[in-house]
Amino acid sequence: MNTKIGILYATVDGQTLKIANKIKEILVKKGNEVTLFSIEDFDGKISDYDKFIIGSSIRYGKHNAKIIEFINNHKRELDNIKNAFFSVNLVARKPERALPETNPYFIKFLKEIDWIPYRSCVFGGKLDYQKYRFIDRVLIQLIMWMTKGPTNSKTNIEYTDWDKVNQFSVLIHNM
Ligand SMILES: Cc1cc2nc3c(=O)[nH]c(=O)nc-3n(C[C@H](O)[C@H](O)[C@H](O)COP(=O)(O)O)c2cc1C
């Protein structure tokens, strides 16, 4: 029988979804049965799956509030099966901030959530100033300036390390 894997994601500009889709593609190729859900329309049961993966991007220092709520409300069910969590943010573009142990958002997340994912990963996100509202663009430019990143408003860079996405998918397959 195929291993049933659920992937629940929260995205705003699509990068977390792109990563979730890549994980799904790799896991399907390895023979798993994978279903992808947005946090907006998940109405299934965690116990219907053998493994459950959750992914969220960071906006202004925080993971998606509905994802946090979901984890808080389903801790016991999550702990009953193999699970994994991944975070997508721009601080992780720096190698020294790209591990769960070194990424400030992931560290804060673990302190707040009272849940320890069985496997976890942090991915660099996408920086595309042209897509952002004026106020967001200015604030992200400020954050980038403070952290020595690109500030040119035409910048469009994908920092996601796809080899790392591949390695994480293999880890999920093997867990
Ligand atoms: C309004 C806004 C706020 C953001 N805040 C942060 C932040 O505080 N720290 C960070 O590392 N990245 C931040 N980012 C970068 C996003 O995490 C990154 O663009 C990610 O790829 C977004 O993923 P998504 O498209 O799945 O939402 C922010 C992006 C936007 C547009």
Coordinates of N, CA and C in Angstrom, one line a residue, residues 18-166:
K18 N 5.3 26.8 -4.2 CA 6.3 26.3 -5.2 C 7.1 25.2 -4.6
I19 N 7.6 25.5 -3.3 CA 8.4 24.5 -2.6 C 7.6 23.2 -2.3
A20 N 6.4 23.5 -1.8 CA 5.5 22.3 -1.4 C 5.2 21.5 -2.7
N21 N 5.0 22.1 -3.8 CA 4.8 21.4 -5.1 C 6.0 20.5 -5.5
K22 N 7.2 21.1 -5.2 CA 8.4 20.4 -5.6 C 8.6 19.1 -4.7
I23 N 8.3 19.3 -3.4 CA 8.4 18.2 -2.4 C 7.4 17.1 -2.9
K24 N 6.2 17.6 -3.2 CA 5.1 16.6 -3.7 C 5.6 15.9 -4.9
E25 N 6.2 16.6 -5.9 CA 6.6 15.9 -7.1 C 7.7 14.9 -6.8
I26 N 8.6 15.2 -5.9 CA 9.7 14.2 -5.6 C 9.1 13.0 -4.9
L27 N 8.2 13.3 -3.9 CA 7.6 12.2 -3.1 C 6.7 11.3 -4.0
V28 N 6.0 11.9 -4.9 CA 5.2 11.1 -5.8 C 6.0 10.2 -6.7
K29 N 7.2 10.8 -7.2 CA 8.1 10.0 -8.0 C 8.6 8.8 -7.2
K30 N 8.7 8.9 -5.9 CA 9.2 7.8 -5.1 C 8.1 6.8 -4.7
G31 N 6.9 7.1 -5.2 CA 5.8 6.1 -5.0 C 4.8 6.4 -3.9
N32 N 5.0 7.6 -3.3 CA 4.0 8.0 -2.2 C 2.7 8.6 -2.8
E33 N 1.7 8.6 -2.1 CA 0.4 9.2 -2.5 C 0.3 10.6 -1.7
V34 N 0.5 11.7 -2.4 CA 0.6 13.0 -1.8 C -0.6 13.9 -2.1
T35 N -1.1 14.5 -1.0 CA -2.2 15.5 -1.2 C -1.7 16.8 -0.6
L36 N -1.9 17.9 -1.4 CA -1.5 19.2 -1.0 C -2.7 20.0 -0.7
F37 N -2.6 20.8 0.5 CA -3.7 21.6 0.9 C -3.2 23.0 1.3
S38 N -4.0 24.0 0.9 CA -3.7 25.3 1.5 C -4.4 25.4 2.9
I39 N -3.8 26.1 3.8 CA -4.4 26.2 5.1 C -5.8 26.8 5.0
E40 N -6.1 27.5 4.0 CA -7.4 28.1 3.8 C -8.5 27.1 3.5
D41 N -8.1 25.9 2.9 CA -9.1 25.0 2.6 C -8.9 23.5 3.0
F42 N -8.1 23.4 4.1 CA -7.9 22.0 4.6 C -9.2 21.6 5.4
D43 N -9.8 20.5 5.0 CA -10.9 20.1 5.8 C -10.8 18.6 6.1
G44 N -9.6 18.0 5.9 CA -9.4 16.6 6.1 C -9.0 16.3 7.6
K45 N -8.6 15.1 7.8 CA -8.2 14.6 9.1 C -6.7 14.2 9.1
I46 N -5.9 14.6 10.0 CA -4.5 14.3 10.0 C -4.4 12.8 10.1
S47 N -5.3 12.1 10.8 CA -5.2 10.7 11.0 C -5.4 9.9 9.7
D48 N -5.9 10.6 8.7 CA -6.0 9.9 7.4 C -4.7 9.7 6.7
Y49 N -3.6 10.3 7.2 CA -2.3 10.2 6.6 C -1.3 9.5 7.4
D50 N -0.3 9.0 6.7 CA 0.8 8.3 7.4 C 1.9 9.3 7.8
K51 N 2.0 10.4 7.0 CA 2.9 11.4 7.3 C 2.3 12.8 7.1
F52 N 2.6 13.8 7.8 CA 2.0 15.1 7.6 C 3.1 16.2 7.6
I53 N 3.1 17.0 6.6 CA 4.1 18.0 6.4 C 3.4 19.4 6.5
I54 N 4.0 20.3 7.2 CA 3.5 21.7 7.3 C 4.5 22.7 6.8
G55 N 4.2 23.7 6.0 CA 5.1 24.7 5.6 C 4.5 26.1 5.6
S56 N 5.3 27.0 6.0 CA 4.8 28.4 6.1 C 5.9 29.4 5.8
S57 N 5.5 30.5 5.2 CA 6.5 31.6 5.0 C 6.5 32.5 6.2
I58 N 7.4 33.4 6.2 CA 7.5 34.4 7.3 C 7.1 35.8 6.7
R59 N 6.3 36.5 7.4 CA 6.0 37.9 7.1 C 6.1 38.7 8.3
Y60 N 6.9 39.7 8.2 CA 7.2 40.5 9.4 C 7.5 39.7 10.7
G61 N 8.4 38.8 10.5 CA 8.8 38.1 11.7 C 8.0 36.9 12.2
K62 N 6.9 36.7 11.5 CA 6.0 35.6 12.0 C 5.5 34.6 10.9
H63 N 5.4 33.4 11.3 CA 4.8 32.4 10.5 C 3.3 32.7 10.4
N64 N 2.6 32.1 9.4 CA 1.2 32.3 9.2 C 0.4 32.0 10.5
A65 N -0.5 32.9 10.9 CA -1.2 32.8 12.2 C -2.2 31.5 12.1
K66 N -2.7 31.2 11.0 CA -3.6 30.1 10.9 C -2.9 28.8 11.0
I67 N -1.6 28.8 10.5 CA -0.8 27.6 10.6 C -0.4 27.3 12.1
I68 N -0.1 28.4 12.8 CA 0.2 28.3 14.2 C -1.0 27.8 15.0
E69 N -2.2 28.3 14.7 CA -3.4 27.9 15.3 C -3.7 26.4 15.0
F70 N -3.5 26.0 13.8 CA -3.7 24.6 13.4 C -2.8 23.7 14.2
I71 N -1.5 24.1 14.3 CA -0.6 23.2 15.1 C -1.0 23.1 16.5
N72 N -1.4 24.3 17.1 CA -1.8 24.3 18.5 C -3.0 23.4 18.7
N73 N -3.9 23.4 17.7 CA -5.2 22.6 17.9 C -5.0 21.2 17.5
H74 N -3.9 20.8 16.9 CA -3.8 19.4 16.5 C -2.5 18.7 16.9
K75 N -1.9 19.2 18.0 CA -0.6 18.7 18.5 C -0.6 17.2 18.7
R76 N -1.7 16.7 19.3 CA -1.7 15.3 19.7 C -1.7 14.4 18.4
E77 N -2.6 14.8 17.4 CA -2.7 14.1 16.2 C -1.4 14.1 15.4
L78 N -0.7 15.3 15.5 CA 0.5 15.4 14.7 C 1.6 14.5 15.4
D79 N 1.6 14.5 16.7 CA 2.6 13.6 17.4 C 2.4 12.1 17.2
N80 N 1.2 11.8 16.7 CA 0.9 10.4 16.5 C 1.4 9.8 15.2
I81 N 1.8 10.7 14.3 CA 2.3 10.2 13.0 C 3.7 10.9 12.7
K82 N 4.4 10.5 11.7 CA 5.6 11.1 11.3 C 5.3 12.5 10.8
N83 N 6.0 13.5 11.2 CA 5.6 14.9 10.7 C 6.9 15.7 10.4
A84 N 6.7 16.8 9.7 CA 7.8 17.6 9.4 C 7.3 19.1 9.2
F85 N 8.2 20.0 9.5 CA 7.8 21.4 9.3 C 8.9 22.1 8.5
F86 N 8.5 23.0 7.5 CA 9.5 23.8 6.9 C 9.1 25.3 6.9
S87 N 10.1 26.2 7.0 CA 9.9 27.6 7.1 C 10.6 28.2 5.9
V88 N 9.9 29.3 5.3 CA 10.5 30.0 4.2 C 10.6 31.4 4.5
N89 N 11.9 31.9 4.4 CA 12.1 33.4 4.8 C 13.4 33.9 4.1
L90 N 13.5 35.2 4.1 CA 14.7 35.8 3.4 C 16.0 35.8 4.2
V91 N 15.8 35.8 5.6 CA 17.0 35.7 6.4 C 17.8 34.4 6.1
A92 N 17.1 33.4 5.7 CA 17.7 32.1 5.4 C 18.5 32.1 4.1
R93 N 18.5 33.3 3.4 CA 19.4 33.4 2.2 C 20.9 33.3 2.7
K94 N 21.1 33.6 4.0 CA 22.5 33.6 4.5 C 22.7 32.2 5.1
P95 N 23.8 31.5 4.6 CA 24.0 30.1 5.0 C 24.1 30.0 6.5
E96 N 24.6 31.0 7.2 CA 24.7 30.9 8.7 C 23.3 31.1 9.4
R97 N 22.3 31.4 8.6 CA 20.9 31.5 9.2 C 20.0 30.5 8.5
A98 N 20.5 29.5 7.9 CA 19.7 28.6 7.1 C 19.4 27.3 7.7
L99 N 19.7 27.1 9.0 CA 19.4 25.8 9.6 C 18.4 26.1 10.7
P100 N 17.6 25.0 11.0 CA 16.6 25.2 12.1 C 17.3 25.7 13.4
E101 N 18.5 25.3 13.6 CA 19.2 25.7 14.9 C 19.7 27.1 14.8
T102 N 19.8 27.7 13.6 CA 20.4 29.0 13.5 C 19.5 30.1 12.9
N103 N 18.3 29.7 12.5 CA 17.4 30.6 11.9 C 16.5 31.3 13.0
P104 N 16.6 32.6 13.2 CA 15.9 33.2 14.3 C 14.4 33.0 14.4
Y105 N 13.8 32.9 13.2 CA 12.3 32.7 13.2 C 12.0 31.3 13.6
F106 N 12.8 30.3 13.2 CA 12.6 28.9 13.6 C 12.8 28.7 15.1
I107 N 13.8 29.3 15.6 CA 14.1 29.2 17.0 C 13.0 29.8 17.8
K108 N 12.5 31.0 17.4 CA 11.4 31.6 18.1 C 10.1 30.8 18.0
F109 N 9.9 30.2 16.8 CA 8.7 29.4 16.6 C 8.7 28.2 17.5
L110 N 9.8 27.5 17.7 CA 9.9 26.4 18.6 C 9.6 26.8 20.1
K111 N 10.0 28.0 20.4 CA 9.8 28.4 21.8 C 8.3 28.7 22.0
E112 N 7.6 29.2 21.0 CA 6.2 29.6 21.1 C 5.2 28.5 21.0
I113 N 5.6 27.4 20.3 CA 4.6 26.5 19.8 C 4.4 25.3 20.7
D114 N 5.4 24.9 21.5 CA 5.2 23.7 22.4 C 5.0 22.5 21.5
W115 N 5.7 22.4 20.4 CA 5.6 21.2 19.5 C 6.9 21.1 18.9
I116 N 7.4 19.9 18.8 CA 8.7 19.7 18.2 C 8.5 18.8 16.9
P117 N 8.6 19.4 15.8 CA 8.5 18.6 14.5 C 9.5 17.5 14.5
Y118 N 9.1 16.4 14.0 CA 10.0 15.2 13.9 C 11.2 15.6 12.9
R119 N 10.9 16.2 11.8 CA 11.9 16.7 10.9 C 11.6 18.2 10.6
S120 N 12.7 19.0 10.4 CA 12.4 20.4 10.1 C 13.5 20.9 9.1
C121 N 13.1 22.0 8.4 CA 14.0 22.6 7.4 C 13.7 24.1 7.3
V122 N 14.7 24.8 6.9 CA 14.5 26.3 6.6 C 15.0 26.6 5.2
F123 N 14.1 27.2 4.4 CA 14.5 27.5 3.0 C 14.5 29.0 2.8
G124 N 15.5 29.5 2.0 CA 15.5 30.8 1.5 C 14.3 31.1 0.7
G125 N 13.7 32.3 0.7 CA 12.5 32.5 -0.1 C 12.8 33.3 -1.3
K126 N 11.8 34.1 -1.8 CA 12.0 34.9 -3.0 C 11.9 36.4 -2.6
L127 N 12.7 37.1 -3.3 CA 12.7 38.6 -3.1 C 12.3 39.2 -4.4
D128 N 11.1 39.8 -4.5 CA 10.6 40.3 -5.8 C 9.9 41.7 -5.5
Y129 N 10.7 42.7 -5.3 CA 10.2 44.0 -4.9 C 9.0 44.5 -5.7
Q130 N 9.0 44.2 -7.0 CA 7.9 44.7 -7.9 C 6.6 44.2 -7.5
K131 N 6.6 43.0 -6.9 CA 5.3 42.4 -6.5 C 4.7 43.0 -5.2
Y132 N 5.5 43.7 -4.5 CA 5.0 44.2 -3.1 C 4.3 45.5 -3.2
R133 N 3.4 45.7 -2.3 CA 2.7 47.0 -2.1 C 3.8 48.0 -1.7
F134 N 3.6 49.3 -2.0 CA 4.6 50.3 -1.8 C 5.2 50.2 -0.4
I135 N 4.3 50.2 0.6 CA 4.8 50.2 2.0 C 5.6 49.0 2.3
D136 N 5.2 47.8 1.8 CA 5.9 46.6 2.0 C 7.3 46.7 1.4
R137 N 7.3 47.2 0.1 CA 8.6 47.3 -0.6 C 9.6 48.2 0.2
V138 N 9.1 49.3 0.7 CA 10.0 50.2 1.4 C 10.5 49.5 2.7
L139 N 9.6 48.8 3.4 CA 10.0 48.1 4.7 C 11.0 47.0 4.4
I140 N 10.7 46.2 3.3 CA 11.6 45.1 3.0 C 13.0 45.7 2.6
Q141 N 13.0 46.8 1.8 CA 14.2 47.4 1.4 C 15.0 47.8 2.6
L142 N 14.3 48.3 3.6 CA 15.0 48.7 4.9 C 15.6 47.5 5.6
I143 N 14.8 46.4 5.7 CA 15.3 45.2 6.3 C 16.5 44.7 5.5
M144 N 16.4 44.8 4.2 CA 17.5 44.3 3.3 C 18.8 45.2 3.5
W145 N 18.6 46.4 3.6 CA 19.7 47.4 3.8 C 20.4 47.1 5.2
M146 N 19.5 46.8 6.2 CA 20.1 46.5 7.5 C 20.9 45.2 7.5
T147 N 20.4 44.3 6.7 CA 21.1 42.9 6.7 C 22.0 42.7 5.5
K148 N 22.4 43.9 4.8 CA 23.3 43.9 3.7 C 22.8 43.0 2.5
G149 N 21.5 43.1 2.3 CA 21.0 42.4 1.1 C 20.7 43.4 0.0
P150 N 20.2 42.9 -1.2 CA 19.9 43.9 -2.3 C 18.7 44.8 -2.0
T151 N 18.9 46.1 -2.4 CA 17.9 47.1 -2.1 C 17.3 47.7 -3.4
N152 N 17.9 47.4 -4.5 CA 17.4 47.9 -5.8 C 16.0 47.4 -6.0
S153 N 15.0 48.3 -6.3 CA 13.6 47.9 -6.4 C 13.3 47.0 -7.6
K154 N 14.2 46.8 -8.5 CA 14.0 45.9 -9.6 C 14.4 44.5 -9.3
T155 N 15.0 44.3 -8.1 CA 15.6 43.0 -7.7 C 14.5 41.9 -7.7
N156 N 14.8 40.8 -8.4 CA 13.9 39.6 -8.4 C 14.8 38.4 -8.3
I157 N 15.0 37.9 -7.0 CA 15.9 36.8 -6.8 C 15.2 35.7 -6.0
E158 N 15.4 34.5 -6.5 CA 14.9 33.3 -5.8 C 16.1 32.7 -5.0
Y159 N 16.0 32.8 -3.7 CA 17.1 32.3 -2.9 C 16.9 30.8 -2.5
T160 N 15.8 30.2 -2.9 CA 15.5 28.8 -2.5 C 16.6 27.9 -3.1
D161 N 17.2 27.1 -2.2 CA 18.2 26.1 -2.6 C 17.4 24.8 -3.0
W162 N 17.3 24.5 -4.3 CA 16.4 23.4 -4.7 C 17.1 22.0 -4.4
D163 N 18.4 22.0 -4.2 CA 19.1 20.7 -3.8 C 18.7 20.4 -2.4
K164 N 18.5 21.5 -1.6 CA 18.1 21.3 -0.2 C 16.7 20.8 -0.1
V165 N 15.8 21.3 -1.0 CA 14.4 20.9 -1.1 C 14.4 19.4 -1.4
N166 N 15.3 19.0 -2.3 CA 15.4 17.6 -2.7 C 15.8 16.7 -1.5

